[in-house]
Every structure is written in structure tokens, then in C-alpha cells.
Short mmCIF file of C-alpha atoms (C1' of nucleotides) in Angstrom, two decimals:
data_model
loop_
_atom_site.label_atom_id
_atom_site.label_comp_id
_atom_site.label_asym_id
_atom_site.label_seq_id
_atom_site.Cartn_x
_atom_site.Cartn_y
_atom_site.Cartn_z
CA UNK O 1 -67.28 28.43 0.21
CA UNK O 2 -69.90 28.63 -2.46
CA UNK O 3 -73.21 26.94 -3.15
CA UNK O 4 -71.93 25.56 -6.42
CA UNK O 5 -68.93 24.26 -4.53
CA UNK O 6 -71.05 22.27 -2.12
CA UNK O 7 -72.82 20.71 -5.03
CA UNK O 8 -69.60 19.57 -6.67
CA UNK O 9 -68.18 18.36 -3.40
CA UNK O 10 -71.34 16.40 -2.69
CA UNK O 11 -71.45 14.90 -6.15
CA UNK O 12 -67.88 13.73 -5.79
CA UNK O 13 -68.65 12.16 -2.42
CA UNK O 14 -71.68 10.38 -3.83
CA UNK O 15 -69.93 8.95 -6.85
CA UNK O 16 -66.83 8.07 -4.86
CA UNK O 17 -68.91 6.12 -2.38
CA UNK O 18 -70.62 4.15 -5.12
CA UNK O 19 -67.37 3.32 -6.90
CA UNK O 20 -65.29 2.58 -3.81
CA UNK O 21 -68.00 0.24 -2.55
CA UNK O 22 -68.39 -1.54 -5.86
CA UNK O 23 -64.76 -1.88 -6.92
CA UNK O 24 -62.59 -1.12 -3.92
CA UNK O 25 -60.13 1.69 -3.31
CA UNK O 26 -57.34 0.63 -5.66
CA UNK O 27 -59.56 -0.33 -8.58
CA UNK O 28 -61.12 3.14 -8.71
CA UNK O 29 -59.23 6.01 -10.34
CA UNK O 30 -59.66 9.67 -9.56
CA UNK O 31 -60.54 10.14 -13.22
CA UNK O 32 -63.41 7.65 -12.94
CA UNK O 33 -64.79 9.50 -9.95
CA UNK O 34 -64.56 12.96 -11.46
CA UNK O 35 -66.01 11.78 -14.76
CA UNK O 36 -68.97 10.21 -12.93
CA UNK O 37 -69.37 13.41 -10.90
CA UNK O 38 -69.17 15.51 -14.10
CA UNK O 39 -66.41 17.74 -12.82
CA UNK O 40 -62.77 18.44 -13.47
CA UNK O 41 -60.05 15.99 -12.56
CA UNK O 42 -58.41 18.46 -10.21
CA UNK O 43 -61.58 18.87 -8.16
CA UNK O 44 -60.78 15.89 -5.94
CA UNK O 45 -57.47 17.35 -4.88
CA UNK O 46 -58.97 20.80 -4.52
CA UNK O 47 -61.83 19.73 -2.27
CA UNK O 48 -60.30 16.81 -0.41
CA UNK O 49 -56.54 17.11 -0.69
CA UNK O 50 -55.98 13.71 -2.25
CA UNK O 51 -57.61 10.40 -3.10
CA UNK O 52 -56.94 8.83 0.29
CA UNK O 53 -58.52 11.74 2.15
CA UNK O 54 -61.56 11.50 -0.12
CA UNK O 55 -61.90 7.83 0.78
CA UNK O 56 -61.76 8.72 4.45
CA UNK O 57 -64.32 11.48 3.99
CA UNK O 58 -66.70 8.99 2.38
CA UNK O 59 -66.71 7.14 5.70
CA UNK O 60 -66.91 10.28 7.80
CA UNK O 61 -69.62 12.03 5.82
CA UNK O 62 -71.59 9.11 4.40
CA UNK O 63 -70.94 5.75 6.03
CA UNK O 64 -71.00 6.76 9.69
CA UNK O 65 -74.21 8.83 9.45
CA UNK O 66 -75.95 5.99 7.64
CA UNK O 67 -74.78 3.52 10.25
CA UNK O 68 -76.22 5.80 12.90
CA UNK O 69 -79.54 5.81 11.08
CA UNK O 70 -79.58 2.02 11.15
CA UNK O 71 -78.71 2.08 14.83
CA UNK O 72 -81.46 4.60 15.54
CA UNK O 73 -83.94 2.47 13.61
CA UNK O 74 -82.97 -0.52 15.73
CA UNK O 75 -83.38 1.48 18.93
CA UNK O 76 -86.80 2.82 18.00
CA UNK O 77 -87.99 -0.51 16.70
CA UNK O 78 -87.06 -2.02 20.05
CA UNK O 79 -88.61 0.81 22.02
CA UNK O 80 -91.92 0.39 20.17
CA UNK O 81 -92.29 -3.12 21.53
CA UNK O 82 -94.36 -3.44 24.71
CA UNK O 83 -91.80 -5.72 26.35
CA UNK O 84 -88.16 -6.20 25.53
CA UNK O 85 -87.09 -9.80 25.14
CA UNK O 86 -84.27 -11.74 23.56
CA UNK O 87 -86.35 -12.47 20.52
CA UNK O 88 -87.38 -8.83 20.21
CA UNK O 89 -83.72 -7.79 20.18
CA UNK O 90 -82.84 -10.37 17.54
CA UNK O 91 -85.83 -9.36 15.47
CA UNK O 92 -85.05 -5.65 15.68
CA UNK O 93 -81.38 -6.26 14.87
CA UNK O 94 -82.03 -8.39 11.82
CA UNK O 95 -84.74 -6.07 10.53
CA UNK O 96 -82.65 -2.95 11.03
CA UNK O 97 -79.81 -4.35 8.98
CA UNK O 98 -81.63 -6.35 6.33
CA UNK O 99 -84.61 -4.11 5.81
CA UNK O 100 -84.33 -1.01 7.97
CA UNK O 101 -84.13 2.62 6.90
CA UNK O 102 -81.71 2.20 3.99
CA UNK O 103 -82.53 1.63 0.37
CA UNK O 104 -81.33 -1.60 -1.09
CA UNK O 105 -78.48 0.13 -2.91
CA UNK O 106 -77.43 1.98 0.23
CA UNK O 107 -77.48 -1.22 2.23
CA UNK O 108 -75.31 -3.01 -0.26
CA UNK O 109 -72.81 -0.15 -0.44
CA UNK O 110 -72.75 0.12 3.33
CA UNK O 111 -71.88 -3.51 3.90
CA UNK O 112 -69.41 -3.65 1.05
CA UNK O 113 -67.50 -0.67 2.40
CA UNK O 114 -67.52 -2.13 5.89
CA UNK O 115 -66.55 -5.64 4.88
CA UNK O 116 -63.59 -4.35 2.91
CA UNK O 117 -62.38 -2.61 6.04
CA UNK O 118 -62.91 -5.75 8.09
CA UNK O 119 -60.78 -7.84 5.74
CA UNK O 120 -58.09 -5.26 5.37
CA UNK O 121 -58.32 -2.41 7.86
CA UNK O 122 -57.12 1.02 6.78
CA UNK O 123 -57.34 4.38 8.49
CA UNK O 124 -61.11 4.25 8.05
CA UNK O 125 -61.34 1.22 10.31
CA UNK O 126 -60.69 3.38 13.36
CA UNK O 127 -63.75 5.45 12.53
CA UNK O 128 -65.85 2.40 11.83
CA UNK O 129 -64.88 0.49 14.93
CA UNK O 130 -64.52 3.35 17.37
CA UNK O 131 -67.49 5.51 16.41
CA UNK O 132 -70.01 2.89 15.37
CA UNK O 133 -69.35 -0.78 16.07
CA UNK O 134 -67.98 -0.58 19.57
CA UNK O 135 -70.69 1.70 20.99
CA UNK O 136 -73.37 -0.29 19.19
CA UNK O 137 -72.13 -3.59 20.58
CA UNK O 138 -71.94 -1.99 24.00
CA UNK O 139 -75.56 -0.93 23.68
CA UNK O 140 -76.60 -4.38 22.54
CA UNK O 141 -74.76 -5.93 25.47
CA UNK O 142 -76.51 -3.69 27.97
CA UNK O 143 -79.88 -4.50 26.43
CA UNK O 144 -79.36 -8.24 26.35
CA UNK O 145 -77.56 -8.61 29.67
CA UNK O 146 -80.73 -9.05 31.80
CA UNK O 147 -81.90 -11.97 29.68
CA UNK O 148 -78.67 -13.91 29.68
CA UNK O 149 -77.86 -16.81 31.98
CA UNK O 150 -76.07 -15.75 35.15
CA UNK O 151 -73.03 -17.80 34.33
CA UNK O 152 -72.38 -15.94 31.10
CA UNK O 153 -69.49 -13.51 31.38
CA UNK O 154 -69.03 -10.33 29.41
CA UNK O 155 -66.88 -12.10 26.86
CA UNK O 156 -69.52 -14.74 26.29
CA UNK O 157 -72.16 -12.09 25.83
CA UNK O 158 -69.98 -10.23 23.33
CA UNK O 159 -69.34 -13.41 21.40
CA UNK O 160 -73.06 -14.05 21.20
CA UNK O 161 -73.58 -10.58 19.85
CA UNK O 162 -70.79 -11.08 17.34
CA UNK O 163 -72.41 -14.35 16.28
CA UNK O 164 -75.67 -12.60 15.52
CA UNK O 165 -73.82 -9.82 13.84
CA UNK O 166 -71.91 -12.26 11.66
CA UNK O 167 -75.14 -13.60 10.21
CA UNK O 168 -76.56 -10.17 9.65
CA UNK O 169 -73.59 -8.88 7.69
CA UNK O 170 -72.95 -12.19 5.94
CA UNK O 171 -76.44 -12.29 4.50
CA UNK O 172 -75.83 -8.77 3.32
CA UNK O 173 -72.48 -9.03 1.64
CA UNK O 174 -72.35 -12.63 0.45
CA UNK O 175 -75.45 -12.34 -1.69
CA UNK O 176 -73.71 -14.09 -4.55
CA UNK O 177 -73.29 -17.32 -2.58
CA UNK O 178 -76.56 -17.13 -0.71
CA UNK O 179 -78.47 -16.64 -3.94
CA UNK O 180 -76.56 -19.38 -5.67
CA UNK O 181 -77.03 -21.89 -2.87
CA UNK O 182 -80.67 -21.21 -2.13
CA UNK O 183 -81.61 -20.43 -5.72
CA UNK O 184 -83.48 -17.31 -4.65
CA UNK O 185 -83.29 -13.64 -5.61
CA UNK O 186 -82.83 -10.92 -3.05
CA UNK O 187 -86.37 -9.61 -3.26
CA UNK O 188 -88.54 -8.38 -0.40
CA UNK O 189 -89.95 -11.83 0.29
CA UNK O 190 -86.52 -13.38 0.57
CA UNK O 191 -85.34 -10.65 2.91
CA UNK O 192 -88.31 -11.43 5.14
CA UNK O 193 -87.27 -15.04 5.04
CA UNK O 194 -83.71 -14.12 6.03
CA UNK O 195 -84.87 -12.01 8.96
CA UNK O 196 -86.96 -14.96 10.11
CA UNK O 197 -83.94 -17.24 9.74
CA UNK O 198 -81.63 -15.01 11.75
CA UNK O 199 -84.14 -14.54 14.54
CA UNK O 200 -84.90 -18.23 14.74
CA UNK O 201 -81.27 -19.29 14.63
CA UNK O 202 -80.33 -16.70 17.20
CA UNK O 203 -82.98 -18.05 19.54
CA UNK O 204 -82.76 -21.77 19.02
CA UNK O 205 -79.71 -22.56 17.01
CA UNK O 206 -80.05 -25.57 14.78
CA UNK O 207 -83.67 -26.29 15.26
CA UNK O 208 -84.22 -27.53 18.80
CA UNK O 209 -87.33 -25.35 19.00
CA UNK O 210 -89.84 -26.22 16.26
CA UNK O 211 -91.13 -22.69 15.94
CA UNK O 212 -93.64 -22.97 18.76
CA UNK O 213 -95.03 -19.44 18.54
CA UNK O 214 -96.23 -17.63 15.40
CA UNK T 1 -40.82 -27.83 -19.33
CA UNK T 2 -37.80 -27.79 -17.06
CA UNK T 3 -37.22 -28.44 -13.38
CA UNK T 4 -36.01 -24.90 -12.88
CA UNK T 5 -39.16 -23.72 -14.58
CA UNK T 6 -41.38 -25.51 -12.14
CA UNK T 7 -39.54 -23.86 -9.32
CA UNK T 8 -40.01 -20.37 -10.71
CA UNK T 9 -43.64 -21.02 -11.53
CA UNK T 10 -44.27 -22.30 -8.01
CA UNK T 11 -42.47 -19.39 -6.42
CA UNK T 12 -44.58 -16.95 -8.38
CA UNK T 13 -47.78 -18.75 -7.36
CA UNK T 14 -46.75 -18.69 -3.72
CA UNK T 15 -45.86 -15.03 -3.61
CA UNK T 16 -48.87 -14.06 -5.70
CA UNK T 17 -51.19 -15.82 -3.30
CA UNK T 18 -49.70 -14.07 -0.30
CA UNK T 19 -49.88 -10.65 -1.91
CA UNK T 20 -53.33 -11.02 -3.49
CA UNK T 21 -54.71 -12.22 -0.17
CA UNK T 22 -53.13 -9.42 1.81
CA UNK T 23 -53.71 -6.47 -0.52
CA UNK T 24 -56.25 -7.52 -3.12
CA UNK T 25 -55.90 -7.91 -6.87
CA UNK T 26 -55.64 -4.27 -7.87
CA UNK T 27 -53.27 -3.19 -5.14
CA UNK T 28 -50.67 -5.75 -6.17
CA UNK T 29 -48.41 -5.11 -9.16
CA UNK T 30 -46.75 -7.72 -11.32
CA UNK T 31 -43.44 -6.16 -10.36
CA UNK T 32 -44.15 -6.70 -6.66
CA UNK T 33 -44.88 -10.35 -7.31
CA UNK T 34 -41.83 -11.03 -9.46
CA UNK T 35 -39.56 -9.17 -7.07
CA UNK T 36 -40.86 -11.22 -4.14
CA UNK T 37 -40.43 -14.39 -6.23
CA UNK T 38 -36.89 -13.31 -7.20
CA UNK T 39 -37.48 -13.69 -10.92
CA UNK T 40 -37.78 -11.54 -13.99
CA UNK T 41 -40.74 -9.28 -14.61
CA UNK T 42 -41.63 -11.09 -17.82
CA UNK T 43 -41.92 -14.44 -16.01
CA UNK T 44 -45.54 -13.85 -15.08
CA UNK T 45 -46.60 -13.37 -18.66
CA UNK T 46 -44.41 -16.22 -19.81
CA UNK T 47 -45.78 -18.76 -17.36
CA UNK T 48 -49.36 -17.58 -16.93
CA UNK T 49 -50.22 -15.38 -19.89
CA UNK T 50 -51.16 -12.31 -17.89
CA UNK T 51 -51.88 -11.03 -14.39
CA UNK T 52 -55.54 -11.99 -14.43
CA UNK T 53 -54.76 -15.58 -15.42
CA UNK T 54 -52.19 -15.78 -12.64
CA UNK T 55 -54.86 -14.68 -10.17
CA UNK T 56 -57.16 -17.39 -11.44
CA UNK T 57 -54.40 -19.97 -11.25
CA UNK T 58 -53.84 -19.06 -7.60
CA UNK T 59 -57.37 -20.24 -6.94
CA UNK T 60 -57.11 -23.29 -9.15
CA UNK T 61 -53.72 -24.48 -7.93
CA UNK T 62 -53.71 -23.23 -4.34
CA UNK T 63 -57.06 -22.19 -2.93
CA UNK T 64 -59.20 -25.07 -4.16
CA UNK T 65 -56.80 -27.83 -3.03
CA UNK T 66 -56.50 -26.22 0.38
CA UNK T 67 -60.26 -25.95 0.66
CA UNK T 68 -60.48 -29.64 -0.17
CA UNK T 69 -58.03 -30.41 2.63
CA UNK T 70 -60.25 -28.54 5.08
CA UNK T 71 -63.25 -30.42 3.77
CA UNK T 72 -61.45 -33.74 4.11
CA UNK T 73 -60.42 -32.86 7.64
CA UNK T 74 -64.03 -32.14 8.48
CA UNK T 75 -65.15 -35.44 6.97
CA UNK T 76 -62.58 -37.50 8.84
CA UNK T 77 -63.13 -35.67 12.08
CA UNK T 78 -66.81 -36.51 11.78
CA UNK T 79 -66.18 -40.11 10.82
CA UNK T 80 -63.95 -40.62 13.86
CA UNK T 81 -66.85 -39.91 16.19
CA UNK T 82 -68.75 -42.97 17.40
CA UNK T 83 -72.13 -41.39 16.67
CA UNK T 84 -72.98 -38.52 14.37
CA UNK T 85 -75.09 -35.81 15.94
CA UNK T 86 -75.95 -32.20 15.34
CA UNK T 87 -73.42 -31.08 17.87
CA UNK T 88 -70.75 -33.32 16.36
CA UNK T 89 -71.33 -31.71 12.98
CA UNK T 90 -71.12 -28.22 14.39
CA UNK T 91 -68.01 -29.13 16.33
CA UNK T 92 -66.28 -30.68 13.34
CA UNK T 93 -67.22 -27.76 11.11
CA UNK T 94 -65.94 -25.09 13.46
CA UNK T 95 -62.76 -27.00 14.23
CA UNK T 96 -62.01 -27.70 10.59
CA UNK T 97 -62.21 -24.04 9.70
CA UNK T 98 -60.78 -22.37 12.79
CA UNK T 99 -58.12 -24.90 13.67
CA UNK T 100 -58.06 -27.69 11.11
CA UNK T 101 -55.22 -28.75 8.82
CA UNK T 102 -54.07 -25.29 7.74
CA UNK T 103 -51.41 -23.17 9.34
CA UNK T 104 -52.57 -19.88 10.74
CA UNK T 105 -51.13 -17.96 7.81
CA UNK T 106 -52.76 -20.29 5.32
CA UNK T 107 -56.09 -19.98 7.06
CA UNK T 108 -55.96 -16.22 7.00
CA UNK T 109 -54.97 -16.13 3.32
CA UNK T 110 -57.68 -18.64 2.49
CA UNK T 111 -60.48 -16.67 4.07
CA UNK T 112 -59.22 -13.34 2.78
CA UNK T 113 -59.14 -14.62 -0.78
CA UNK T 114 -62.59 -16.11 -0.42
CA UNK T 115 -64.17 -13.12 1.27
CA UNK T 116 -62.91 -10.80 -1.45
CA UNK T 117 -64.65 -13.00 -3.98
CA UNK T 118 -67.83 -13.02 -1.91
CA UNK T 119 -67.97 -9.23 -1.78
CA UNK T 120 -67.07 -8.76 -5.40
CA UNK T 121 -67.23 -11.93 -7.47
CA UNK T 122 -64.83 -12.28 -10.39
CA UNK T 123 -64.11 -15.22 -12.67
CA UNK T 124 -62.62 -17.04 -9.68
CA UNK T 125 -66.00 -17.07 -7.95
CA UNK T 126 -67.24 -19.75 -10.32
CA UNK T 127 -64.44 -22.04 -9.23
CA UNK T 128 -64.98 -21.25 -5.59
CA UNK T 129 -68.72 -21.71 -5.60
CA UNK T 130 -69.02 -24.51 -8.10
CA UNK T 131 -66.11 -26.70 -7.11
CA UNK T 132 -66.01 -26.16 -3.38
CA UNK T 133 -68.86 -24.37 -1.64
CA UNK T 134 -71.82 -25.91 -3.37
CA UNK T 135 -70.69 -29.56 -3.04
CA UNK T 136 -69.62 -28.94 0.55
CA UNK T 137 -72.95 -27.42 1.50
CA UNK T 138 -74.67 -30.31 -0.23
CA UNK T 139 -72.65 -32.76 1.85
CA UNK T 140 -73.44 -30.86 5.03
CA UNK T 141 -77.10 -30.88 4.16
CA UNK T 142 -77.15 -34.64 3.63
CA UNK T 143 -75.36 -35.19 6.92
CA UNK T 144 -77.60 -32.92 8.94
CA UNK T 145 -80.89 -33.82 7.29
CA UNK T 146 -81.73 -36.81 9.57
CA UNK T 147 -81.44 -34.63 12.67
CA UNK T 148 -83.61 -31.79 11.48
CA UNK T 149 -87.27 -31.32 12.36
CA UNK T 150 -89.61 -32.86 9.81
CA UNK T 151 -91.18 -29.53 8.99
CA UNK T 152 -87.88 -28.04 7.84
CA UNK T 153 -87.63 -27.79 4.06
CA UNK T 154 -84.47 -27.88 2.02
CA UNK T 155 -84.27 -24.11 1.95
CA UNK T 156 -84.54 -23.92 5.74
CA UNK T 157 -81.80 -26.48 6.08
CA UNK T 158 -79.55 -24.59 3.69
CA UNK T 159 -80.14 -21.35 5.57
CA UNK T 160 -79.16 -23.05 8.79
CA UNK T 161 -75.97 -24.25 7.19
CA UNK T 162 -75.29 -20.78 5.83
CA UNK T 163 -75.85 -19.37 9.31
CA UNK T 164 -73.21 -21.65 10.79
CA UNK T 165 -70.94 -20.92 7.89
CA UNK T 166 -71.35 -17.19 8.39
CA UNK T 167 -69.98 -17.43 11.91
CA UNK T 168 -67.11 -19.63 10.86
CA UNK T 169 -65.87 -17.33 8.15
CA UNK T 170 -66.67 -14.16 10.07
CA UNK T 171 -64.52 -15.21 13.01
CA UNK T 172 -61.78 -15.90 10.49
CA UNK T 173 -61.76 -12.74 8.42
CA UNK T 174 -63.01 -10.09 10.84
CA UNK T 175 -60.22 -10.64 13.34
CA UNK T 176 -59.65 -6.93 13.64
CA UNK T 177 -63.13 -6.30 15.04
CA UNK T 178 -63.36 -9.49 17.06
CA UNK T 179 -60.04 -8.77 18.74
CA UNK T 180 -60.94 -5.18 19.34
CA UNK T 181 -64.34 -5.95 20.84
CA UNK T 182 -63.32 -8.87 23.01
CA UNK T 183 -59.88 -7.51 23.80
CA UNK T 184 -58.26 -10.85 23.02
CA UNK T 185 -55.49 -12.00 20.70
CA UNK T 186 -55.99 -14.76 18.17
CA UNK T 187 -53.93 -17.33 20.04
CA UNK T 188 -54.67 -21.04 20.41
CA UNK T 189 -56.72 -20.53 23.55
CA UNK T 190 -58.92 -17.94 21.90
CA UNK T 191 -59.50 -20.15 18.88
CA UNK T 192 -60.65 -22.90 21.24
CA UNK T 193 -62.99 -20.39 22.78
CA UNK T 194 -64.36 -19.43 19.36
CA UNK T 195 -64.97 -23.04 18.40
CA UNK T 196 -66.86 -23.49 21.65
CA UNK T 197 -68.86 -20.35 20.93
CA UNK T 198 -69.83 -21.43 17.41
CA UNK T 199 -70.83 -24.91 18.54
CA UNK T 200 -72.87 -23.61 21.42
CA UNK T 201 -74.56 -20.88 19.42
CA UNK T 202 -75.30 -23.32 16.62
CA UNK T 203 -76.97 -25.67 19.05
CA UNK T 204 -78.81 -23.32 21.36
CA UNK T 205 -78.76 -19.87 19.93
CA UNK T 206 -78.70 -17.13 22.50
CA UNK T 207 -78.30 -19.20 25.61
CA UNK T 208 -81.54 -21.04 26.26
CA UNK T 209 -79.49 -24.13 27.13
CA UNK T 210 -77.06 -23.42 29.95
CA UNK T 211 -74.42 -25.82 28.72
CA UNK T 212 -75.88 -28.93 30.35
CA UNK T 213 -73.28 -31.36 29.07
CA UNK T 214 -69.47 -31.11 29.33
"C1'" DT N 1 -65.85 49.20 -11.19
"C1'" DT N 2 -62.47 47.50 -8.75
"C1'" DG N 3 -60.34 44.19 -5.80
"C1'" DA N 4 -60.13 39.84 -3.30
"C1'" DC N 5 -61.24 35.34 -3.06
"C1'" DA N 6 -63.12 30.77 -4.34
"C1'" DT N 7 -63.88 27.49 -7.91
"C1'" DT N 8 -63.20 25.33 -12.37
"C1'" DC N 9 -60.48 24.00 -16.11
"C1'" DA N 10 -57.09 22.16 -19.75
"C1'" DA N 11 -52.66 20.81 -19.77
"C1'" DA N 12 -48.77 18.91 -18.15
"C1'" DC N 13 -45.90 16.64 -14.45
"C1'" DG N 14 -43.17 12.49 -13.21
"C1'" DT N 15 -44.33 7.59 -11.90
"C1'" DT N 16 -46.07 3.35 -12.25
"C1'" DT N 17 -48.84 0.16 -14.63
"C1'" DG N 18 -49.38 -4.49 -17.57
"C1'" DT N 19 -47.45 -6.32 -21.46
"C1'" DT N 20 -44.13 -7.19 -25.43
"C1'" DT N 21 -39.75 -7.78 -27.60
"C1'" DG N 22 -35.43 -9.73 -29.01
"C1'" DA N 23 -31.25 -11.21 -27.30
"C1'" DT N 24 -29.07 -14.54 -24.29
"C1'" DA N 25 -28.42 -18.76 -21.45
"C1'" DC N 26 -29.24 -23.38 -20.82
"C1'" DA N 27 -30.57 -28.06 -21.38
"C1'" DA N 28 -31.32 -32.36 -23.93
"C1'" DA N 29 -31.42 -34.66 -28.53
"C1'" DT N 30 -29.42 -35.42 -33.09
"C1'" DA Z 1 -20.66 -30.05 -32.47
"C1'" DT Z 2 -25.00 -28.64 -33.92
"C1'" DT Z 3 -29.68 -28.25 -33.67
"C1'" DT Z 4 -33.97 -27.63 -31.12
"C1'" DG Z 5 -36.84 -25.97 -27.67
"C1'" DT Z 6 -37.42 -23.81 -23.20
"C1'" DA Z 7 -36.51 -20.34 -19.71
"C1'" DT Z 8 -34.55 -16.04 -18.29
"C1'" DC Z 9 -33.24 -11.47 -18.85
"C1'" DA Z 10 -32.74 -6.20 -19.61
"C1'" DA Z 11 -35.00 -2.96 -22.07
"C1'" DA Z 12 -38.61 -0.78 -24.02
"C1'" DC Z 13 -43.69 0.06 -24.99
"C1'" DA Z 14 -47.98 2.70 -24.70
"C1'" DA Z 15 -51.38 3.60 -21.43
"C1'" DA Z 16 -53.04 4.96 -17.03
"C1'" DC Z 17 -52.04 6.61 -12.63
"C1'" DG Z 18 -52.23 10.55 -8.68
"C1'" DT Z 19 -51.01 15.06 -8.37
"C1'" DT Z 20 -49.62 19.96 -9.62
"C1'" DT Z 21 -49.81 24.20 -12.13
"C1'" DG Z 22 -51.34 28.56 -13.80
"C1'" DA Z 23 -54.64 30.68 -16.29
"C1'" DA Z 24 -59.66 31.47 -16.73
"C1'" DT Z 25 -64.12 32.06 -14.68
"C1'" DG Z 26 -67.42 33.17 -11.32
"C1'" DT Z 27 -69.04 35.59 -6.92
"C1'" DC Z 28 -69.61 38.95 -3.68
"C1'" DA Z 29 -68.06 43.12 -0.87
"C1'" DA Z 30 -66.13 47.57 -0.98
#
DNA sequence: TTGACATTCAAACGTTTGTTTGATACAAAT
DNA sequence: ATTTGTATCAAACAAACGTTTGAATGTCAA
């Protein structure tokens, strides 16, 4: 294995991720990928075996590590608080996903790749669910458990977490609708607004609390 | 235009909807569609011009009318209540989308088609957003407005509606994850549970209220 | 310098793709 | 019975697809 090889392999992975995220697996041809990566057509099969295995490797080598970075950001952001509370968890969660350690392009790719797997699971879904989502939800559950009402079972807690999660990923992947409905661009100010929205809604639902603090 | 023609055209639309929803535009071939519809390959181009126009017609002739049925169901369900309240709106919304007038297959197709357009808008997105989502959100906003805190602007109200909506569509399209995390099948009982979850979360967020009523 | 191995490359493989064509079948109107 | 218009069909089209091949190139150890 050469140095030049690594470079080509990496370039293919990068371009494949961008194209798969933007257009989906079937709409992207191996020729598109290799042209974007400025290498020969046969390079995909040489380095990855075939197109499907390249797609899987995008998740293994790119998506999962990035998801772990987001998770780590969430963990640290929570640890930096003096006291953990429900609102701190919601805040850290929303910030990690909507702002967090990823660039805006990375974030968009990440949620597009994930959402495609959620709609129509392939082999990559096992990676996504088993290595990232399930452990992360488990961690969230353990963190939130002490603050939940006694009567709330594990299923109820999980559903609450999924409810928060639904907002977080929705505001990431459905930008087209959100922009169209609110009439706002996805700039830094709007992302702040969305974090605020998710936190507030997670705490009080439809407005009961009139933003007493802050 | 013949009677037989209508039948073929309808069969193509039906099979196209099923396949586009399940596999996405690019993963479905015209041959697959015409084989499933038991007609000649050239029928798609004869009746619809080309594949892309067929895809668009699926939204025009199938998706939009179904979305209107869901909307109507929501409206009637709300009208049948003696008094409109925030919780009644949330209840009617969640029920319309998760149970509502559609069969389970229809519901799944509907949200898969929509979610694909949300991730990666095509020409069909204009139909979806302009003819269905925007007017529906407008209606929701007008209904909820009287119950919202005075300080809440139009943008805040819209974001609240989008937050509810995010849960509703998430619990529809991300069945794979939801099932995997909660360990439950999407049977009638679980859908009831999800409606309850969405209503409760929409009203109280993360649990502040310990389900005082009911 | 030679040999062994890893990587790139142009070219071709056999399929499958969306679309077009021209003949045929069928219905209703003249 | 003949004309007219519509719908279906098998067959073919060029283009694009994923993958394979075998030769060329580069790299490093012996």
C-alpha cells in the first residue's frame, strides 16, 4: 500500500460521500465519482471491490466517525455545565446537531446520508443504528432518567428522546420546507433561533411556559 | 380516449407510485413499472410523455389528493370537538397523520414520497409545498393563534407547528429506527401510543406535566 | 539492475437504461 | 364497408451503466 494510493482512495471516499449525500446511491454513477476524484474509472473496483462496498465504506470511514464527533461534542458541552438539567441536555443536544463541530456542508451531508437510510434502510443502516444511534440514545436515556417523572417507563423515556431527535434531524434535512415556510435563510442567526426553538419546545411543548428565564 | 386506456393509465400510476415510494426515482426503471402494470413498455411514454412526467403525475394525481384527504380528516376531527383547544389540535393532527383516513400502506407511501422530496427537492416539491404544506400550515397557524401567548410572533408560531410536524412525519418514515429503539412493531396499539406521545410532548415537552387529565 | 508487487490506465465487456418507431388491433363515426 | 383516431405491441435505438481485462507505470527491496 502506497502513499499515492491512500491519496486516491481518500479522494474517492470524499467525492463519493458528497455525491451519494446529494443525489442518492442510484443517481450517482461510478464514472461521476471517479471523474470528480480525478482518477481512473477502474479505481473504485480496485480499491473498494464494487460500488456497493464503496457506499458502505463511506459510512464506515466517514459517517460514523463524524457522528462520534458530534456525540463527543454533546458530551463535553454537557460536562462543561455546572449542573446537569433537562434544559441543559436539550440545549446541548440541539447545539451539537445544529451547530456543533461540523461544518455546514458536513452537517448537511451527514443528515442527508442518514435520512436516506431511515427512509429506506440498506446494509449501512446496521452500522448507523447499531454503532451510533442506539448507544447514543442509551446514553441520553441514562442522562435524562433522574429528571423524569417516576411514572415514566423506559419506553416513554425513549419516545421523548425520539421526539427531541425528530426535531433536530428534521430541522437539518427539511431545510427546503423550513426556509419556505418561515421565509428565512439558514444562516448563523437562524440556526441560533432553531436551537432556541428546540430547547423551548422540548421543555414546554406548545407554549405553556412563557419563557420565564433568560 | 378510451375506457381501456383509462385503465392502463391508472394501473401505471398505481404501480409507479408504489415503486417510486419504495425505491426512489432513480432505482426504478420504466420496464419495472410497465411489467408491474402488465402493459407494454412504450405505454409510459405514450400516456405520460416520459418517466419524469410520470413521476410528477404521481404527485399531482395521487399524492396531493391523498394529502387533501388527510387534511380534511384533520379539519373534521377538529370540528367534531365541542371546544377547540391546543390539545385538541395536537390530538387531531397526530391522529390524522398516524391513523387517519389512509391505509397503512398508503400512509407509508405518502410519507416516503414526501420525505424524499424534502431531502432532495425536485419539480414535485413545488406542488407539495405550494399546494399542500403551505396552506395547511397556514390553517394550523390560524387555528392555534388564539391559544398562543401574546408575545409569540408569527415565526415562533410557525416553528411550533413545524416542531409538531417533525414528530408526526418522523414517526411515520423512520419506522426502522423507532421500532429498533423501542423494540415494538408498528401495530394499532403502538400507533395509539405514538399519538399519545406526540400530543403529550406537544403540550408539555419533556414531562413537566405528569399527565394530570385522562 | 533485476525482480516482485502495487497502482493506474485505456479499452472493452455484456447489460440495462429511457425513448422512438412503425406495424397492428380496436373502437366509433361516416 | 370504409374511414378516422386511439391504444397496444414487438423491436430497435443510442447512450449509460457496473465491472473486467491486460498492458503500462511506478516503487521499493534484493
